[in-house]
XYZ file of C-alpha atoms in Angstrom:
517
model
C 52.635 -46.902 -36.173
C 51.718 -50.393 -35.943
C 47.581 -51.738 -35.970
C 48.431 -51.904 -32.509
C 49.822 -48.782 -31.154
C 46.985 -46.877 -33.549
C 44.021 -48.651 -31.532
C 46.189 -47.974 -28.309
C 46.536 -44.240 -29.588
C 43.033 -43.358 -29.994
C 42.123 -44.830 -26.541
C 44.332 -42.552 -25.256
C 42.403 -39.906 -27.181
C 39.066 -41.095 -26.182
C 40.172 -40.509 -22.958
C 41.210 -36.829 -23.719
C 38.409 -35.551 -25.709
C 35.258 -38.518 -25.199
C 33.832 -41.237 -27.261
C 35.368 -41.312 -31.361
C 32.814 -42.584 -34.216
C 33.930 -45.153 -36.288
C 34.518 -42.972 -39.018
C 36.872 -40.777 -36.738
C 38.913 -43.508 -35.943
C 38.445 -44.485 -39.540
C 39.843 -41.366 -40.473
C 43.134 -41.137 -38.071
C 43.974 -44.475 -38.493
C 44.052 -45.092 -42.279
C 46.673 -45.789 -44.769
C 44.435 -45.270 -47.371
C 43.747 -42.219 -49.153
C 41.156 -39.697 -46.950
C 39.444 -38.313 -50.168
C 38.301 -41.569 -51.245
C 36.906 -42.136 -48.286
C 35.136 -38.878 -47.626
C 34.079 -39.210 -51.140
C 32.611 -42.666 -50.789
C 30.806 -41.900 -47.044
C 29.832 -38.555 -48.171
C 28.796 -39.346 -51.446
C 30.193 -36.132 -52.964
C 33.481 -34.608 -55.130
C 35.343 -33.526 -52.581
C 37.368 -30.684 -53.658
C 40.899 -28.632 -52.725
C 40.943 -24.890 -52.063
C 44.838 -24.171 -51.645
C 45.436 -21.358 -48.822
C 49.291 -21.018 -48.954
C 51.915 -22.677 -51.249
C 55.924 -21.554 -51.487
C 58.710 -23.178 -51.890
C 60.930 -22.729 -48.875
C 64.010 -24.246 -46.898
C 63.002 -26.755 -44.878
C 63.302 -26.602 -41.204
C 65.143 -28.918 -38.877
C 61.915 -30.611 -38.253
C 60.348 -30.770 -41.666
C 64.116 -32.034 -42.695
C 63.859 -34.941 -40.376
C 60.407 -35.843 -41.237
C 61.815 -35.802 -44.843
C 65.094 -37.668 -44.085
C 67.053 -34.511 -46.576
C 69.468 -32.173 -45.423
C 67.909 -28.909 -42.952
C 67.859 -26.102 -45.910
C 66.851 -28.400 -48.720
C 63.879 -26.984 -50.925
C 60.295 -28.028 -49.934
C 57.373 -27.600 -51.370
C 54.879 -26.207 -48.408
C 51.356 -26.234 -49.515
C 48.224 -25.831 -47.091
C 44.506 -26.804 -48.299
C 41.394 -27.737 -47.080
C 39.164 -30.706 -48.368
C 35.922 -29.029 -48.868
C 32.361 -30.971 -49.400
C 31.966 -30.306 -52.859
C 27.862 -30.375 -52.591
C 28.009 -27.995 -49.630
C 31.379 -26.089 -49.386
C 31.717 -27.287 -45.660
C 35.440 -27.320 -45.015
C 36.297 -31.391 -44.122
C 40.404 -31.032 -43.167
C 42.940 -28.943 -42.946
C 46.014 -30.174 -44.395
C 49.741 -29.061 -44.941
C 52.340 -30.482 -46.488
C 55.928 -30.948 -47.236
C 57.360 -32.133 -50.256
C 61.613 -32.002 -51.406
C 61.652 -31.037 -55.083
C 64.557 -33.573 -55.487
C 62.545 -35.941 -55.245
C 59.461 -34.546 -57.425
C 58.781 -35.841 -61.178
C 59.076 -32.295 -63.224
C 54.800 -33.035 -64.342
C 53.938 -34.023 -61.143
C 55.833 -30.882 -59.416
C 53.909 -28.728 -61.743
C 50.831 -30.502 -60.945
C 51.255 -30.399 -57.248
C 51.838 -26.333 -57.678
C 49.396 -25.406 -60.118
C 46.551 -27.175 -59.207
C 43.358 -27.771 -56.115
C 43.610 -31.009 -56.991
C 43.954 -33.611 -53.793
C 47.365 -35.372 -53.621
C 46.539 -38.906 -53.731
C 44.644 -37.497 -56.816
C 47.869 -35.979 -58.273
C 49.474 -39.708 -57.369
C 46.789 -41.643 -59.216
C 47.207 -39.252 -62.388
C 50.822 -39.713 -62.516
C 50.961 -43.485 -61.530
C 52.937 -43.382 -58.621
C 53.433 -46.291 -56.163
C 53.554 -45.200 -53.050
C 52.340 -46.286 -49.607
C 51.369 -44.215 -46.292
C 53.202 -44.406 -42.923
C 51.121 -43.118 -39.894
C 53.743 -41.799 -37.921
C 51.600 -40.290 -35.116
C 47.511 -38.989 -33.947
C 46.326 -37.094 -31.385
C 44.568 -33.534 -30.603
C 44.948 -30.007 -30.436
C 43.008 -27.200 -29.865
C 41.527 -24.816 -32.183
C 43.449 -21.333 -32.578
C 41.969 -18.175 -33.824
C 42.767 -19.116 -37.692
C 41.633 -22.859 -37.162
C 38.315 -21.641 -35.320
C 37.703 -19.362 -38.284
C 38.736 -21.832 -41.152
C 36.207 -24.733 -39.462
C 33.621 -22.237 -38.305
C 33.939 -23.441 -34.757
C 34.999 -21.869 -31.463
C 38.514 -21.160 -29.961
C 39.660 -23.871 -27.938
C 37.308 -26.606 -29.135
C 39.645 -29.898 -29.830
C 40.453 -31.136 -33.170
C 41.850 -34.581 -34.420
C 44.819 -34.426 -36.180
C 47.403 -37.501 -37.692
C 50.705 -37.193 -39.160
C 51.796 -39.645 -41.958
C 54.553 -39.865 -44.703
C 53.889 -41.143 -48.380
C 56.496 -43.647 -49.014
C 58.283 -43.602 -52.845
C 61.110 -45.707 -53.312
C 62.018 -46.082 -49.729
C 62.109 -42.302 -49.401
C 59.307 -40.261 -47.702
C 58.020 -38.066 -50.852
C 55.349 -36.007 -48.733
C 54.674 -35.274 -45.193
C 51.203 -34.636 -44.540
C 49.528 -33.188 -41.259
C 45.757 -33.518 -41.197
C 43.487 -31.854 -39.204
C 39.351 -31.940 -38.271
C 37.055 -31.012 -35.744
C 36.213 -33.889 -32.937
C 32.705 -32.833 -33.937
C 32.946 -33.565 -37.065
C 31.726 -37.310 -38.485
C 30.154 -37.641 -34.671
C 27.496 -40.165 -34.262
C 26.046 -38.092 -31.480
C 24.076 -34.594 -31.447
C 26.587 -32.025 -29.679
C 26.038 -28.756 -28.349
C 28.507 -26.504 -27.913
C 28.594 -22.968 -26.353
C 31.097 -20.140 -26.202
C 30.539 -17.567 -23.213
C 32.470 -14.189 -22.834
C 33.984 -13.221 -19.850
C 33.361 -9.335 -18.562
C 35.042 -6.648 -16.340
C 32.001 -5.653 -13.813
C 33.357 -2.018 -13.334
C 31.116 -1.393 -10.007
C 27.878 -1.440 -8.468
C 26.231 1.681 -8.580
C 23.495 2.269 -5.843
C 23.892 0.149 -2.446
C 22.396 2.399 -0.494
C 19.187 1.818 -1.606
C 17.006 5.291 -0.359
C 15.555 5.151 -3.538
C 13.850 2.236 -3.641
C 16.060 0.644 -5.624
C 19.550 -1.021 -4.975
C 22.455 -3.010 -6.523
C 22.625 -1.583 -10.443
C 26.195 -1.696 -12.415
C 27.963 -1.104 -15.468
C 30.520 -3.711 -17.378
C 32.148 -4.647 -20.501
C 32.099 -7.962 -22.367
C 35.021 -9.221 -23.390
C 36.969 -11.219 -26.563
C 38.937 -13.254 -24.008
C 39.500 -15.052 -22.278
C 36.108 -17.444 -22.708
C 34.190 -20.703 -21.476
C 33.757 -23.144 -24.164
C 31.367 -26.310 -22.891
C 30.044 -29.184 -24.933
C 26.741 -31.129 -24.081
C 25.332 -34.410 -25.212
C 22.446 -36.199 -23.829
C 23.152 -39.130 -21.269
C 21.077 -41.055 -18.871
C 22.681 -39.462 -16.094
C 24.583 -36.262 -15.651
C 28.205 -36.631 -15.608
C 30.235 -33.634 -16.227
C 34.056 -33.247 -17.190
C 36.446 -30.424 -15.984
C 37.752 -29.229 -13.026
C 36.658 -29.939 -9.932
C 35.130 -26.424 -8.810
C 34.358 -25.753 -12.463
C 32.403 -29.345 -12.452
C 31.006 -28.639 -9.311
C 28.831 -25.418 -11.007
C 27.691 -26.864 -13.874
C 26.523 -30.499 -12.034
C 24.510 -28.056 -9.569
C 23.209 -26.234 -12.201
C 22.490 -29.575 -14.728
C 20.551 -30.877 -11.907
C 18.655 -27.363 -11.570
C 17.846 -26.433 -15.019
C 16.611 -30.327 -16.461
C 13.743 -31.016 -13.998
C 12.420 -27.563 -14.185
C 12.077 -28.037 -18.294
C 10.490 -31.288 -17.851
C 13.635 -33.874 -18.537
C 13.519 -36.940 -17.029
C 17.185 -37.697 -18.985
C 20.816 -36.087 -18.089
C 23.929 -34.848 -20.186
C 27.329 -35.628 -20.370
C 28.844 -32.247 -20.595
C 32.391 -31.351 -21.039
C 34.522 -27.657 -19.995
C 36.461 -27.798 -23.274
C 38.184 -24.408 -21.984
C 37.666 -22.396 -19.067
C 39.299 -19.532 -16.978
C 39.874 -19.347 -12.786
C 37.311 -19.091 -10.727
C 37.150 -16.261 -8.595
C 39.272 -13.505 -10.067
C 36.147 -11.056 -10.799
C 35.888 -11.621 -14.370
C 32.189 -13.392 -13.483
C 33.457 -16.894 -14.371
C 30.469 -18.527 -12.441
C 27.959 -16.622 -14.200
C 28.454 -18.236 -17.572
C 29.200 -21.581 -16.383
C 25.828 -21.489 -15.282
C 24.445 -19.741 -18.178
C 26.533 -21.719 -20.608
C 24.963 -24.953 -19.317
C 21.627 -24.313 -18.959
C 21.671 -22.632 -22.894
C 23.140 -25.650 -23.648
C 20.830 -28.201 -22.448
C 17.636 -25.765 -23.595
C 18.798 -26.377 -26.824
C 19.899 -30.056 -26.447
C 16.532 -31.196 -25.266
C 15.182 -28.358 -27.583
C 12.771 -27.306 -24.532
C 10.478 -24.035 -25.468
C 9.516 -21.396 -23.116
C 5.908 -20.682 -22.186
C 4.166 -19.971 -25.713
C 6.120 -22.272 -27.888
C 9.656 -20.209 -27.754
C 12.768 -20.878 -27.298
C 14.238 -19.507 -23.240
C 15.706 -16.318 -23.600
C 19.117 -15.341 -21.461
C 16.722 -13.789 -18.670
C 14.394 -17.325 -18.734
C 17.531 -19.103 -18.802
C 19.383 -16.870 -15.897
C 16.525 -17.391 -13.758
C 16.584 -21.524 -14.279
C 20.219 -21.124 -13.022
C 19.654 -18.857 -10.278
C 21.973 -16.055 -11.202
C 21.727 -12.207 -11.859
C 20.133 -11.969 -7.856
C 22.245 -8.650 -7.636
C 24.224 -7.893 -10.763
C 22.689 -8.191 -14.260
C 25.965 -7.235 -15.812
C 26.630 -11.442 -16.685
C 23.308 -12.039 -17.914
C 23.481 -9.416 -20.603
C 27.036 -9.919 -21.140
C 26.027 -13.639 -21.923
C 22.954 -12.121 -24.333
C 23.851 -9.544 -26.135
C 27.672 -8.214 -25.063
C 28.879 -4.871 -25.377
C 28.689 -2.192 -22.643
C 25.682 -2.463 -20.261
C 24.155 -0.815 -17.686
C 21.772 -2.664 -15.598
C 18.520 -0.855 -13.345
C 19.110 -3.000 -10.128
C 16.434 -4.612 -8.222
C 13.378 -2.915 -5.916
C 14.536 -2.589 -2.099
C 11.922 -2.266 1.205
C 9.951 -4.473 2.561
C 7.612 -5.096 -0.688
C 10.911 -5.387 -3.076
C 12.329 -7.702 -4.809
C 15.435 -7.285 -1.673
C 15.116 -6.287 1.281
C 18.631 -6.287 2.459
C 21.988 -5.980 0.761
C 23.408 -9.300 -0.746
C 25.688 -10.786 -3.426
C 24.990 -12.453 -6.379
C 25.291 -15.955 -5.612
C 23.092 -15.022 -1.808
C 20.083 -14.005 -3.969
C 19.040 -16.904 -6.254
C 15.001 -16.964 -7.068
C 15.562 -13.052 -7.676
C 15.246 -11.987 -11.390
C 17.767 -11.012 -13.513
C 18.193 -6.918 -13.268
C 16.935 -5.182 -16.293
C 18.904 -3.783 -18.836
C 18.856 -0.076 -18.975
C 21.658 0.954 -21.754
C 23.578 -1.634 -24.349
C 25.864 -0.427 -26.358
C 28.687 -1.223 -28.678
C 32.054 -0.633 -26.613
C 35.108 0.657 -28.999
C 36.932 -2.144 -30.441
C 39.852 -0.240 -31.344
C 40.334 0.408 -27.315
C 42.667 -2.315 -25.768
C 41.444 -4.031 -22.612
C 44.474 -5.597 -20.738
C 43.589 -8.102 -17.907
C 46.013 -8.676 -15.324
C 45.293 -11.447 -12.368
C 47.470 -11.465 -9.757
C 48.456 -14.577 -8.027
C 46.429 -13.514 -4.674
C 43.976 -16.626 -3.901
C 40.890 -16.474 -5.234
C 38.672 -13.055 -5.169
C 36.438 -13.097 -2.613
C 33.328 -15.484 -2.450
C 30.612 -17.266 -0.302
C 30.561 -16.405 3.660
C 33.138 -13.638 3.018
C 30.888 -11.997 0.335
C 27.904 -11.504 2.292
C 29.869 -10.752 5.578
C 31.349 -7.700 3.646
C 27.466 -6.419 1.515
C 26.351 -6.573 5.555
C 29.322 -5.048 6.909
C 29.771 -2.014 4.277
C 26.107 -0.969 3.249
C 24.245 0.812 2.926
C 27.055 3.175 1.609
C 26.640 6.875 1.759
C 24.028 8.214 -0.437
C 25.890 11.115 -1.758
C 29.090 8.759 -3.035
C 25.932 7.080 -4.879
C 24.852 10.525 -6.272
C 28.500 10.852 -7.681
C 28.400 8.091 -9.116
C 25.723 8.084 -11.136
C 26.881 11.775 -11.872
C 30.057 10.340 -13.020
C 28.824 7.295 -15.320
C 25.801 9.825 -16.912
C 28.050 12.798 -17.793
C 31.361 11.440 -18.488
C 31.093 7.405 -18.723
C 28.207 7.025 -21.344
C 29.063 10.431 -23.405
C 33.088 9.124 -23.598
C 31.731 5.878 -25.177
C 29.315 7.289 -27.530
C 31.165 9.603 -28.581
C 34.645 7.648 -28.809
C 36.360 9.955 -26.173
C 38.891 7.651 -24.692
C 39.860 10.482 -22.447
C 36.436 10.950 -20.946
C 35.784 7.661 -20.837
C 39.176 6.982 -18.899
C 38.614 10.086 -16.726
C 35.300 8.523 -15.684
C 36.390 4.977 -14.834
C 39.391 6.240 -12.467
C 36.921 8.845 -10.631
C 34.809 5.621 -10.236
C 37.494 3.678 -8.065
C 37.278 6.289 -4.948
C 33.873 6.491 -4.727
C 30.641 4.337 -3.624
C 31.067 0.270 -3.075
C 34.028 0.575 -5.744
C 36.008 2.251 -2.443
C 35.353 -0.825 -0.567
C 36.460 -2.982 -2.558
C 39.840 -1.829 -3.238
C 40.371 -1.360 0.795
C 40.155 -4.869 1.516
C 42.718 -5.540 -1.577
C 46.102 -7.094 -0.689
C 49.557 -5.122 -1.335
C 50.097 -7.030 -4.383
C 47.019 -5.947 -6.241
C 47.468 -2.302 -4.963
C 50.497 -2.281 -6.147
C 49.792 -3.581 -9.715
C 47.256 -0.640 -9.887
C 49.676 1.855 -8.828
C 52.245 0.509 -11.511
C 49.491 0.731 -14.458
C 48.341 4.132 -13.463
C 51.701 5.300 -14.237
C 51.735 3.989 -18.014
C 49.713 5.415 -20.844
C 46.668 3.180 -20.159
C 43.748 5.795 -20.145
C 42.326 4.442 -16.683
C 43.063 1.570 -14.458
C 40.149 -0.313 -12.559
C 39.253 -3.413 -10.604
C 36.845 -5.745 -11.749
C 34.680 -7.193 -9.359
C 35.956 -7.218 -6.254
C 39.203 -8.626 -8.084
C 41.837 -9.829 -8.092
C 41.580 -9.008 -11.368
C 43.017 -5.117 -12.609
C 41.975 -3.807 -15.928
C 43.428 -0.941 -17.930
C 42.281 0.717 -21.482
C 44.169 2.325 -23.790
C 45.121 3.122 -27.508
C 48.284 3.264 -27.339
C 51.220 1.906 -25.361
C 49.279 -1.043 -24.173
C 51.716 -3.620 -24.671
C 53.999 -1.205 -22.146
C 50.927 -1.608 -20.049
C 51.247 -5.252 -19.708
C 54.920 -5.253 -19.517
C 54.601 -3.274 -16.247
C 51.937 -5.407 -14.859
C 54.013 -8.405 -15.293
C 56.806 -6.697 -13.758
C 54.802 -6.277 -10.611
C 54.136 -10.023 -10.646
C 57.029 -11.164 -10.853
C 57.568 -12.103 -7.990
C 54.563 -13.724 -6.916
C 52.816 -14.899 -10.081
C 50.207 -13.819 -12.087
C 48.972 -13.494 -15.749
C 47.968 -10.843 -18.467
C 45.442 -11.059 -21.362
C 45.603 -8.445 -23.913
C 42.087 -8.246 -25.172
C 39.018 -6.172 -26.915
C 35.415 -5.761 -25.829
C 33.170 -8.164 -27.649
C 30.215 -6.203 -28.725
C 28.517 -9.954 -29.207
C 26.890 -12.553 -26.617
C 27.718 -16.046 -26.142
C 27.268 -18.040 -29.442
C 25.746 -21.857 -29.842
C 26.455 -23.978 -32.266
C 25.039 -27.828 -32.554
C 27.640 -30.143 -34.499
C-alpha cells in the first residue's frame, strides 16, 4: 500500500468505527517495527507470550501471501505483545513463516523463544523491510473478547504486512488491537443481555396487585453500545435502534444535571420487536452509560443503581423482568405493581404505555442451569407486536380470569421454582409448557400467525424439555440437555420457507457489564 491509499484506508475506517488517534493510525500504517514503538510511547519492555506455534502446510491463502507452493512448511506462531509494567495484552499477532527460507539460528530462535520478531531480526542482522499489504476492522469473537478483556462484537483494528528478505516475503504478519485501545478520548462501553420473558403472571388484578412475570437472561444474543461525550447528542446505528437511544439520551442527561451530549455508537445489536426485550436495554444500556460517562451520583453521593437508572429511562412500567435481567441476570421473578384507584395502575397497560411507573420489585433471583441449552428461534413474521396494537390487546383481553391466574402461580411455585433449584429439567420443562395454555400466556399465542404456531408444534415434537414463546413473540424458545442441536435443525426446517434465524444459547446468570477504555 502506497502513503496514499493508507491515509485513504483509514478514512474509510474512520468512517466505519469513528474518529482514530494518531497513534492508531500510527500503528496501522507503519513500516516500522510496532514494538519499538509501543516501547518508546509506552515507556515499557514490551514482552511476547506465545499462544500457539506448529509447523504446518500452508494453505492456499497463506501460500499466496508467501509466494511458495500450497503445502509448503510454515511456521504458524500466534502471540500477544503484552505491557511489560502491567501485563495488559497490546496485539494479537499471527504469523507465517516458510522454513526454506529460515536461517537454521534464527528458525530456532523464532520457535523457542517470546521474543518479538523484529527483535529476533535485529539479533540475527537481517535486512529486511515491511510491506503493508492491507488495514481495516473486525469484530471481536468469543476468544478475541476474552484475550483483550473486552466484549463480543466490539471492533478491533487490524493490518496485514509482509517482511521483505531478498525480494521474497520471509513472514506474514496479521496484527490485531482494540479501537479502544491508544484512544485519545474517554469511552464507555456497555454489554446488555437479552432475556426470554416467559409470561405475565397476574392481569387480573383482584388482588390488588397486577402485571408480575418470570424470565431468563440470556448469553446471546447482546447489545453492545459505546459512549463518548459530545456537545450534542448524535447517535450511530440503525434507524429504530437510533431512534431509542436519542429519546432516551435526551431523557436521562437533563434529569442528571448535563448541560453536554454524547456521541454514542450500537456497536452490535439484535431486531427490534421479536420479544427478546430489545428496547429495554437499549434504554438501560444508554442511560448506564452516560451515568458513568458524566460520572453523575445518585442522591447521597452513589452511583444510580439499575432501578434509578430504569426509572430515568422510563421502562419496567409493567414488566420488571428487563430491569433485573440488565442488573443482576439469572432467573427472576418480579412482584408486579399495586392496582385500584390508589395504585401505582389503575388499568391494564404495556410496558412502553406506563413510563413514570417504577420498576417492579424483584421477588426471587436465581442462578438458571448453565448446562441447560436455550435455543432461540425468530421467525420471519414482522415485528412482534408493539405501540397502538399493544395496548389495544392489555384493553381488549384483561382482566383475564382469576382462576387461570391461580394456576399459574400454582404452576411457577410448585413445579417452576422447585425444577430450577433443584436441577429437575423435567419439572422445570413440565412447568413452562403447562404455562403456555393458561392466563395472558393463552392470549398471546392466539393472536400468533401459522408460521410461529407451526414452529412450536415442530419443537414440541423433538427432545427439547418444553417449548415457549417469549413475549408476545415472534420469538419461540426451547430447553433441553440433550438433542438440542436436533432442536434447531427442526426449527430451521419450519423456516425455510419464509425466513428466520436460530441462536443456540445459555442463561447468563450475570447482568450487563461496563467497562471504560
Amino acid at each position: 500500500m502506497t502513503p496514499f491509499s493508507i491515509a485513504s484506508t483509514i478514512r474509510e475506517i474512520e468512517r466505519e468505527v469513528g474518529t482514530l488517534s494518531p497513534m492508531q493510525k500510527i500503528l496501522l500504517g507503519t513500516d516500522g517495527s510496532v514494538t519499538a514503538i509501543l516501547e518508546n510511547v509506552l515507556g515499557c519492555r514490551v514482552e511476547v507470550a506465545t499462544l500457539l506455534q506448529r509447523i504446518v502446510p500452508a494453505d492456499e491463502k497463506v501460500a499466496a501471501d508467501l509466494d511458495i507452493p500450497a503445502g509448503e512448511e510454515v511456521n504458524h506462531r500466534i502471540v500477544t505483545l503484552n505491557n511489560g509494567d502491567t501485563g495488559e495484552t497490546l496485539m494479537y499477532a499471527v504469523s507465517d513463516t516458510p522454513l526454506s527460507r529460515l536461517d537454521p539460528a534464527f528458525r530456532q530462535d523464532l520457535m523457542r523463544a517470546d521474543i518479538p520478531i523484529g527483535r529476533i531480526m535485529q539479533m540475527h542482522r537481517i535486512e529486511a523491510r515491511r510491506e503493508l499489504k492491507e488495514a481495516g476492522v473486525v469484530v471481536a469473537d468469543t476468544q478475541l473478547s476474552r484475550i483483550f478483556g473486552i466484549y463480543r462484537h466490539e471492533p478491533l483494528l487490524s493490518r496485514k504486512y509482509q517482511i521483505i528478505n531478498g525480494g521474497k516475503p520471509l513472514i506474514a504478519i496479521n496484527e490485531t488491537f482494540p479501537y479502544g485501545t491508544f484512544a485519545d478520548e474517554i469511552r464507555v462501553i456497555v454489554e446488555a443481555p437479552a432475556r426470554i420473558h416467559m409470561t405475565l403472571i397476574d392481569m387480573n388484578g383482584s388482588s390488588g396487585r397486577v402485571d408480575g412475570g418470570i424470565g431468563v437472561s440470556l448469553e446471546e444474543p447482546t447489545i453492545v453500545l459505546e459512549a463518548r461525550r459530545s456537545e450534542e447528542i448524535a447517535v450511530h446505528g440503525d434507524q429504530e435502534s437510533a431512534e431509542t437511544v436519542k429519546k432516551t439520551a435526551e431523557q436521562v442527561l437533563p434529569a442528571m444535571g448535563v448541560n453536554g451530549g454524547a456521541e454514542i455508537t450500537l456497536r452490535h445489536a439484535y431486531p427490534r420487536h421479536a420479544g427478546l426485550g430489545s428496547g429495554t436495554q437499549l434504554a438501560l444500556a444508554t442511560a448506564r452509560a452516560l451515568a458513568e460517562l458524566y460520572r453523575r451520583p445518585a442522591p447521597g453521593g452513589a452511583p444510580p443503581c439499575t432501578r434509578e437508572i430504569a426509572a430515568l429511562a422510563g421502562r419496567g412500567g409493567t414488566s420488571g423482568i428487563g430491569t433485573a435481567a440488565f442488573e443482576s441476570g439469572g432467573f427472576v421473578l418480579d412482584g408486579g405493581h399495586s392496582f385500584g384507584v390508589s395504585g401505582e395502575k389503575t388499568d391494564f397497560r404495556p410496558s412502553a404505555a406506563s413510563r413514570g411507573i417504577r420498576p417492579a420489585p424483584v421477588v426471587l433471583r436465581h442462578a438458571f442451569p448453565t448446562d441447560w441449552q436455550i435455543l432461540l428461534a425468530t421467525p420471519t413474521v414482522g415485528a412482534g407486536v408493539s405501540g397502538q396494537q399493544e395496548k389495544n390487546i392489555f384493553r381488549d383481553h384483561c382482566p383475564v380470569p382469576l382462576g387461570e391466574v391461580q394456576a399459574l402461580c400454582h404452576t411457577i411455585l410448585m413445579q417452576m421454582l422447585p425444577g430450577i433449584v433443584d436441577h429437575d429439567l423435567d419439572l422445570f420443562g413440565s412447568a413452562v409448557n403447562t404455562i403456555q395454555e393458561i392466563g395472558f400466556k393463552r392470549v398471546e399465542h392466539s393472536l400468533q400467525p401459522p408460521l410461529t404456531q407451526e414452529l412450536i408444534a415442530a419443537l414440541r415434537s423433538t427432545d427439547a424439555a418444553c417449548v415457549g414463546l417469549s413475549s408476545f413473540g415472534p420469538t419461540v424458545y426451547a430447553i433441553g440437555d440433550t438433542g438440542m442441536i436436533e432442536a434447531e435443525h427442526a426449527a430451521k426446517e419450519v423456516m425455510g420457507g419464509g425466513g428466520g434465524t436460530t441462536v443456540l444459547t445459555r442463561a447468563r446468570n450475570r447482568g450487563a457489564e461496563i467497562r471504560t477504555a
